[in-house]
PDB file of C-alpha atoms in Angstrom:
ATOM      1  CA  UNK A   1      20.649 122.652  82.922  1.00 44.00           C
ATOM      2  CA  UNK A   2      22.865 125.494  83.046  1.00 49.00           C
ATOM      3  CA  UNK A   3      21.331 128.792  82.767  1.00 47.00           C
ATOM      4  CA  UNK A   4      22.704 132.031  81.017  1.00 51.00           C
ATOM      5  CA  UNK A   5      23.796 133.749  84.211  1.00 70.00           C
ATOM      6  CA  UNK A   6      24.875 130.411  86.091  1.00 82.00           C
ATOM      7  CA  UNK A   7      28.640 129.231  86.189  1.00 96.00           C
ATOM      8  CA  UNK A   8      30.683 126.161  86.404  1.00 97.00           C
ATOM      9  CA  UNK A   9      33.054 126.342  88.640  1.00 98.00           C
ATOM     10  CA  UNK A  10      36.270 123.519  88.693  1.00 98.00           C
ATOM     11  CA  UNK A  11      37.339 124.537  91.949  1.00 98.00           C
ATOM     12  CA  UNK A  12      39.662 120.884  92.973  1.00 98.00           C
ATOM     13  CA  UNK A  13      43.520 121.634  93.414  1.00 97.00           C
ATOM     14  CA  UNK A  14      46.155 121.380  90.613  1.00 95.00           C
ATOM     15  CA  UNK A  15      46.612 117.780  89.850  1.00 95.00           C
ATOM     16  CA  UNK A  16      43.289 116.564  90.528  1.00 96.00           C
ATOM     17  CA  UNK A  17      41.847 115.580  87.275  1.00 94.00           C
ATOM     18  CA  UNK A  18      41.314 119.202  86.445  1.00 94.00           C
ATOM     19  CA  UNK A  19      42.560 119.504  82.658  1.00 93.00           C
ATOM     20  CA  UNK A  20      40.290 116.037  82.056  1.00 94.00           C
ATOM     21  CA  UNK A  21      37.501 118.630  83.330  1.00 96.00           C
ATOM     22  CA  UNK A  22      38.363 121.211  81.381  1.00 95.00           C
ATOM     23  CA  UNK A  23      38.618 119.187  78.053  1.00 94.00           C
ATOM     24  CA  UNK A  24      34.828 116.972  79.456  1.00 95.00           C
ATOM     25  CA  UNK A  25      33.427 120.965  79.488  1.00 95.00           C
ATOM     26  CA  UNK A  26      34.125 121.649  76.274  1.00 95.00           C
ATOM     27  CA  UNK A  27      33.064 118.777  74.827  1.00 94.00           C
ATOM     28  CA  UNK A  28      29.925 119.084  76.142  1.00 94.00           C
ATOM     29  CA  UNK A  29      29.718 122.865  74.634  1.00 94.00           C
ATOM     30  CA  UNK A  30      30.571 125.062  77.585  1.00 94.00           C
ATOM     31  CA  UNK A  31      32.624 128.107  76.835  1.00 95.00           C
ATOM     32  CA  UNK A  32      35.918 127.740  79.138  1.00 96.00           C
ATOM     33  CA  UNK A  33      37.787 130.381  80.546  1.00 95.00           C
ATOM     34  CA  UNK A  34      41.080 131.767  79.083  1.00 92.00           C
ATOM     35  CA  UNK A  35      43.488 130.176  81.373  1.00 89.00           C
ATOM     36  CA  UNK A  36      46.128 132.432  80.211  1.00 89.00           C
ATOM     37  CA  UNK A  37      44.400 135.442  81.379  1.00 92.00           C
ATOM     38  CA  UNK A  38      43.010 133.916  85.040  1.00 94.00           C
ATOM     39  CA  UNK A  39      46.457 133.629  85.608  1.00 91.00           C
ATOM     40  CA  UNK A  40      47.058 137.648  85.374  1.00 92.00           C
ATOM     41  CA  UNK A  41      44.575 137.566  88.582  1.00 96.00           C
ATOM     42  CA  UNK A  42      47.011 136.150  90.658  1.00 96.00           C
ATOM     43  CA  UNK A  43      47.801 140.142  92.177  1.00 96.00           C
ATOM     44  CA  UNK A  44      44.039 140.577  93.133  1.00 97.00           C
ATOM     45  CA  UNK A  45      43.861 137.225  94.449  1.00 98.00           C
ATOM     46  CA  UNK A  46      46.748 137.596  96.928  1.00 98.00           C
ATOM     47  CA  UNK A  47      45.285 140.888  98.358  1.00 97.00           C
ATOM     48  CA  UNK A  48      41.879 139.225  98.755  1.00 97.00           C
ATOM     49  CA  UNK A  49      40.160 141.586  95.837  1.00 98.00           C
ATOM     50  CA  UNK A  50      37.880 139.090  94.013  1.00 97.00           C
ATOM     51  CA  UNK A  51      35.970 141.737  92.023  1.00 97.00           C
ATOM     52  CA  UNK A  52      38.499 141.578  88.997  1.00 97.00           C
ATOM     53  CA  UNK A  53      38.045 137.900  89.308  1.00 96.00           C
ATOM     54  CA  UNK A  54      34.036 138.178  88.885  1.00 95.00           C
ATOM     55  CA  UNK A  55      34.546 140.506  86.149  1.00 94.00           C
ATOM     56  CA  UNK A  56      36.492 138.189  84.465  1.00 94.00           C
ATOM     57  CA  UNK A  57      33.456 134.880  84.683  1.00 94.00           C
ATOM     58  CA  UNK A  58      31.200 137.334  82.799  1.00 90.00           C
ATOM     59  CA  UNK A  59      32.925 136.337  79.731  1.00 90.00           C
ATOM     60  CA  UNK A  60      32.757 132.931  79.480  1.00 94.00           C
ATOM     61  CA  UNK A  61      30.354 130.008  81.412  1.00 95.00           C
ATOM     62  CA  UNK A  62      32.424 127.744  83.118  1.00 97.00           C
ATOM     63  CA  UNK A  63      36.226 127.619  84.548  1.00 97.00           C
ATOM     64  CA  UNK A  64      38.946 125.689  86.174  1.00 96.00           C
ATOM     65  CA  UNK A  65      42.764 125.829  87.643  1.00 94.00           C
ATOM     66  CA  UNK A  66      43.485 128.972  89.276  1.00 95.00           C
ATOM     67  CA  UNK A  67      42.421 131.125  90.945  1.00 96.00           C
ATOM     68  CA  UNK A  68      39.502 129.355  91.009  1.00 97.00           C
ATOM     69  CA  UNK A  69      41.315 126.284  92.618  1.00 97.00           C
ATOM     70  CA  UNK A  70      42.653 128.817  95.181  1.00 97.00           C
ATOM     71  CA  UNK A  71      41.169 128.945  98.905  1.00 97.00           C
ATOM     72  CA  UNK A  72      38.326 131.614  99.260  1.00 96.00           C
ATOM     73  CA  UNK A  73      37.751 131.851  95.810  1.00 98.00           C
ATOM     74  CA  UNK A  74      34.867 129.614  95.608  1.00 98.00           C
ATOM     75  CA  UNK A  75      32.895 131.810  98.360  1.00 98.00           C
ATOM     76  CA  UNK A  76      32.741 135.281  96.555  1.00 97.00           C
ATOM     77  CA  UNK A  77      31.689 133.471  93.571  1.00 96.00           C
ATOM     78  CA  UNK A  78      29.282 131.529  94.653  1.00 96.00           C
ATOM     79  CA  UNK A  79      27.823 134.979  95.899  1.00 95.00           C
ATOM     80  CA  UNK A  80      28.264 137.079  92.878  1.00 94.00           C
ATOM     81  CA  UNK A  81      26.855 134.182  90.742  1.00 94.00           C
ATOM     82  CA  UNK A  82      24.014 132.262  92.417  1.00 93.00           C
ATOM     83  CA  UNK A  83      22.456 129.124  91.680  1.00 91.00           C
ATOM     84  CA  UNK A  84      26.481 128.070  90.112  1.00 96.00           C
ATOM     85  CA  UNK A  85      27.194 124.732  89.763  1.00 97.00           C
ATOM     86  CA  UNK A  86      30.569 123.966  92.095  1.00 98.00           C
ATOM     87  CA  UNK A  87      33.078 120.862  91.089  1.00 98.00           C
ATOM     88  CA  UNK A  88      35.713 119.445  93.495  1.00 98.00           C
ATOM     89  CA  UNK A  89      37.784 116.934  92.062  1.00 98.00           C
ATOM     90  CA  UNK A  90      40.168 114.860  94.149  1.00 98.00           C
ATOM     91  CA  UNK A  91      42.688 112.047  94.196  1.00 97.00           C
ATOM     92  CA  UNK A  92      42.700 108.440  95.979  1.00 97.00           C
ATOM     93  CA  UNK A  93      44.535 110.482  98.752  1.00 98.00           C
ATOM     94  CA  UNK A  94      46.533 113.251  99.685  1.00 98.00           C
ATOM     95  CA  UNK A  95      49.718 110.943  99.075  1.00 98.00           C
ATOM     96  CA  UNK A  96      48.696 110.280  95.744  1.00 97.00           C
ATOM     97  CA  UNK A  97      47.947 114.283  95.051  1.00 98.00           C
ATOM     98  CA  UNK A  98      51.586 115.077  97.457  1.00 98.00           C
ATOM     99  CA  UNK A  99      53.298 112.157  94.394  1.00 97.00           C
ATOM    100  CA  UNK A 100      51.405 114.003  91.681  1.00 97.00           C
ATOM    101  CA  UNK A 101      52.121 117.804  92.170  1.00 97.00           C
ATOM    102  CA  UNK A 102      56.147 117.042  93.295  1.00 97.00           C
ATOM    103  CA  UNK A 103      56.553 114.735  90.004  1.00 97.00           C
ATOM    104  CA  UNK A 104      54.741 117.471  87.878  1.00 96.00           C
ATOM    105  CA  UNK A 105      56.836 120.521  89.303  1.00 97.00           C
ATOM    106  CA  UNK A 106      59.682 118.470  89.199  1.00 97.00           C
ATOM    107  CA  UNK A 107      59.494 117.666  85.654  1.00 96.00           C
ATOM    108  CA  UNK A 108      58.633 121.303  84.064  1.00 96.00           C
ATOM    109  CA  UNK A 109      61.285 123.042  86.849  1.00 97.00           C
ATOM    110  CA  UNK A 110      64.020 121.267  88.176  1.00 96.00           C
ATOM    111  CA  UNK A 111      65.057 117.825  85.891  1.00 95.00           C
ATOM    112  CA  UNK A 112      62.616 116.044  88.120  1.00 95.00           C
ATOM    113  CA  UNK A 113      63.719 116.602  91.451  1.00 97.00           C
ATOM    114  CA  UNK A 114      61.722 118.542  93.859  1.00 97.00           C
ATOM    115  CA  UNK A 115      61.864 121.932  93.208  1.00 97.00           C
ATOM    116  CA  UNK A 116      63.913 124.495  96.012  1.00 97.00           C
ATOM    117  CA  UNK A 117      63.347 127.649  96.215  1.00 98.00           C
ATOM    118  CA  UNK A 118      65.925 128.699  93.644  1.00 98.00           C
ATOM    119  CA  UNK A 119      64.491 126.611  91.154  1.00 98.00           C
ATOM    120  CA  UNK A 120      60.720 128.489  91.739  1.00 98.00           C
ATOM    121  CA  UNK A 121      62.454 131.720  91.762  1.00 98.00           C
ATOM    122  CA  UNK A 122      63.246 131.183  87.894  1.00 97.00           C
ATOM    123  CA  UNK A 123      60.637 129.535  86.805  1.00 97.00           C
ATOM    124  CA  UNK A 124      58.387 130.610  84.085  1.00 95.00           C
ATOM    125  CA  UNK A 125      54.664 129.846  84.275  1.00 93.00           C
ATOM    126  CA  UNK A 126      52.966 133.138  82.656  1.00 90.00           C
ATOM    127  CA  UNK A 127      55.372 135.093  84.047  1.00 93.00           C
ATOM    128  CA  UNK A 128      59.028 134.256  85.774  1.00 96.00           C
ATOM    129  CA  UNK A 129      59.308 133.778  89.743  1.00 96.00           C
ATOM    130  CA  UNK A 130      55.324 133.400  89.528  1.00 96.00           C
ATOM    131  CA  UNK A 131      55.671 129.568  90.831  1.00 97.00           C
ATOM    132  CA  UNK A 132      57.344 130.651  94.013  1.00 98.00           C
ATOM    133  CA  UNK A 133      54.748 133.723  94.303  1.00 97.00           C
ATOM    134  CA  UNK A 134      52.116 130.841  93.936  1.00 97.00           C
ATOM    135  CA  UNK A 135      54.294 128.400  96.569  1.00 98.00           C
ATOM    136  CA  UNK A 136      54.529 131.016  99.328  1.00 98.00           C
ATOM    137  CA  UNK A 137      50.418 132.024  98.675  1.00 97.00           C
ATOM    138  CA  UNK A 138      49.194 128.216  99.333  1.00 97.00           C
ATOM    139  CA  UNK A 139      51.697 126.354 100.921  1.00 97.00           C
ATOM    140  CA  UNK A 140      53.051 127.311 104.845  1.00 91.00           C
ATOM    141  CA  UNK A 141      56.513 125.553 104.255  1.00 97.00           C
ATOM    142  CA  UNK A 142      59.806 126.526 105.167  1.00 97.00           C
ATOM    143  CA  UNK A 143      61.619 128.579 102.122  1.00 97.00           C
ATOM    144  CA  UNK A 144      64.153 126.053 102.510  1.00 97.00           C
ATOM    145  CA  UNK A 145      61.655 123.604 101.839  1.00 98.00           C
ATOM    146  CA  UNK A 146      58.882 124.768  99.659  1.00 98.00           C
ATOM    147  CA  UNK A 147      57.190 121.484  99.384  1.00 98.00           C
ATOM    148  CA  UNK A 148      57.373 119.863 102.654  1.00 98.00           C
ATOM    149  CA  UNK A 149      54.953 116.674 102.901  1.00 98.00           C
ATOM    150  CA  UNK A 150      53.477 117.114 105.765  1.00 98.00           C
ATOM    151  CA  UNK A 151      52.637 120.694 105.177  1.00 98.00           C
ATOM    152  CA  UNK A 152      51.444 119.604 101.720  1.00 98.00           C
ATOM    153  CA  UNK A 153      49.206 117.214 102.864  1.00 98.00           C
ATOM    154  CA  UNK A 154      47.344 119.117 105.382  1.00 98.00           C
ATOM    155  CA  UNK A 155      47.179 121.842 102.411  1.00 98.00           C
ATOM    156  CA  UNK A 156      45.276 119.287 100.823  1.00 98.00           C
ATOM    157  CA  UNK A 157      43.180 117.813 103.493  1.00 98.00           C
ATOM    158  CA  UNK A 158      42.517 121.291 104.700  1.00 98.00           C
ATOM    159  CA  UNK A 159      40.897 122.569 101.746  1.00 98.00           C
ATOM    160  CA  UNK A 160      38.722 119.830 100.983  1.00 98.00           C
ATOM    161  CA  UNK A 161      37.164 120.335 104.210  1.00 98.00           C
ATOM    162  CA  UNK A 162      36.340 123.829 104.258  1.00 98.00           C
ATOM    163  CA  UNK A 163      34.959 123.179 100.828  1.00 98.00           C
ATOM    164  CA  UNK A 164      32.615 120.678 102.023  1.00 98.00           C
ATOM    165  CA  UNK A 165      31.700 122.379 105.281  1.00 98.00           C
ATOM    166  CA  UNK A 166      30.735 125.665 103.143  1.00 98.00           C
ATOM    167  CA  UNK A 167      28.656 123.454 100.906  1.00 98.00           C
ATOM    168  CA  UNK A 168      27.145 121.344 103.793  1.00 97.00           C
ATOM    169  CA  UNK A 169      23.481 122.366 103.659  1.00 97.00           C
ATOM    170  CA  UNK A 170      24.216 123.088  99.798  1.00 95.00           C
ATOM    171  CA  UNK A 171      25.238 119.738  98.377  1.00 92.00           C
ATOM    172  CA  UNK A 172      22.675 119.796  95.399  1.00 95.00           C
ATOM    173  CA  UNK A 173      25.220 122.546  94.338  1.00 97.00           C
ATOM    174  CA  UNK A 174      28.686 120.578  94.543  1.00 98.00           C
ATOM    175  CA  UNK A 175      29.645 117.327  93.148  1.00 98.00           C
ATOM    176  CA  UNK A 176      32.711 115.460  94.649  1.00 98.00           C
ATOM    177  CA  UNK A 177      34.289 113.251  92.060  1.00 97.00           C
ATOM    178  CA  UNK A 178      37.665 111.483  91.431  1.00 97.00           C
ATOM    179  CA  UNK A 179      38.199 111.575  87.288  1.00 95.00           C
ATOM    180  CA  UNK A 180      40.086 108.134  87.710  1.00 94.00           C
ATOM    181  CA  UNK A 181      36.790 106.688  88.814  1.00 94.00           C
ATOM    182  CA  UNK A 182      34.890 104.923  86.411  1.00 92.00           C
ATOM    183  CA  UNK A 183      31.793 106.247  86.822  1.00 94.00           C
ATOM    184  CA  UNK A 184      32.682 109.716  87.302  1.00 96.00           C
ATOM    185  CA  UNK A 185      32.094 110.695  83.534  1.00 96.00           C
ATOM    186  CA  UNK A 186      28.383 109.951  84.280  1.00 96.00           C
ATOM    187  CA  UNK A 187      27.653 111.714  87.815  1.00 96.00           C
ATOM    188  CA  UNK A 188      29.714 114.942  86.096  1.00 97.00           C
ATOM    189  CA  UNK A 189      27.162 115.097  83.080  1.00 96.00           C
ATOM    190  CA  UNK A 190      24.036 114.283  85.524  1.00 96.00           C
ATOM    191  CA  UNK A 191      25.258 116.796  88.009  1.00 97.00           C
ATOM    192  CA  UNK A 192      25.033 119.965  84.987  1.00 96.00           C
ATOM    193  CA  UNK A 193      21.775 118.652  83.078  1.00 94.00           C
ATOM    194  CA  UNK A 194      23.620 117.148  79.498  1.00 95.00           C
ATOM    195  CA  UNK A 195      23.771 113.820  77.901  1.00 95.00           C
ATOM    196  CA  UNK A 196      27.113 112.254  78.004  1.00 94.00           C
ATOM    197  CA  UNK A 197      28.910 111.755  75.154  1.00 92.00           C
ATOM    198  CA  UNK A 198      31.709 109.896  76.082  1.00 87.00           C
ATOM    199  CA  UNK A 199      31.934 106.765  78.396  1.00 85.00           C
ATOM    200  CA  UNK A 200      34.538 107.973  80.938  1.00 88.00           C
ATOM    201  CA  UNK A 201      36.686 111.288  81.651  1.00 88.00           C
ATOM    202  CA  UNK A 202      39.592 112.119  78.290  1.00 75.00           C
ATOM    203  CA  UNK A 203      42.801 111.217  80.565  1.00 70.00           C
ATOM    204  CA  UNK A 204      44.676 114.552  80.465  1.00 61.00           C
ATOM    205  CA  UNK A 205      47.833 116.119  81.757  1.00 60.00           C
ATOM    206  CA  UNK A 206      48.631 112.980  83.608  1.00 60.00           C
ATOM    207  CA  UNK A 207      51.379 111.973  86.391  1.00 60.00           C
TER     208      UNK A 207
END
């Protein structure tokens, strides 16, 4: 069960599943985060300044997408907030996750086509330009290429693993799950102490 100072923390990559989280979390009577105004942390984030983002998780109990799916994050909060429950959802693969985040960009920025750099520069999530802000944070691709595949997929691989080796002696804290998986519903409500109330994950945000 989750306590009064304890947090849930979504912390899998855009595209993983992590809207169907969201939505499972509220159904189950957590208060969520405002994503609206965890996006306005994107300045501390970039300098490495996590206090505004701790301030921010004493208002509500459990959170998801960034910048709590950004690398480093999930260390100072783990910190500030022991005894947290930690969730890293995943795809099949890191081809399936490089498919999902190109189609999704593609269709909210650029008519479907991989987004350039031009198309990032005037793109509005929150605030214009702040998807090519968010590009150049995560992703070490040429400008000329913001979403290279092979840079994409280490991205991806890369994070997962430093997840699970700062979790490795901790793993009664994290749960790995893939939403798609049928029983994934299940191990999510086991892993924070409630009764399920649904059979499988609410399919959310999909491509």
């Amino acid at each position: 069960m989750i306590g009064n100072n304890q947090k849930i923390f979504c912390i899998g990559l855009n595209k993983t599943g992590t809207t169907s989280i969201k939505k499972a979390m509220q159904h189950l009577g957590f208060i969520v985060g405002n994503q609206a105004e965890a996006q306005n942390l994107l300045k501390p984030w970039l300098k490495r300044d996590f206090q505004p983002i701790i301030n921010y998780c004493k208002y509500a109990q459990a959170f998801q997408d960034s910048p709590f799916s950004f690398p480093y994050t999930y260390i100072p909060l783990d910190q500030a907030f022991p005894n947290s429950k930690f969730i890293l959802t995943i795809r099949d693969d890191a081809e399936q996750w490089y498919s999902s985040i190109t189609r999704f960009h593609g269709k909210k920025w650029s008519n479907g086509a991989i987004p350039t750099k031009n198309d990032l520069l005037n793109a509005v999530n929150g605030t214009k330009g702040r998807p090519w802000i968010v590009n150049r944070a995560l992703f070490c691709t040429p400008e000329e290429d913001p979403y290279q595949k092979e840079k994409l997929i280490a991205f991806y691989n890369n994070y997962i693993h430093d997840v699970k080796q700062y979790f490795k002696y901790r793993t009664e804290d994290l749960l790995i799950i893939n939403v798609a998986n049928e029983d994934s519903y299940l191990k999510f409500c086991e892993f924070l102490g409630k009764s399920p109330i649904e059979k499988r994950f609410p399919w959310e945000n999909k491509t």
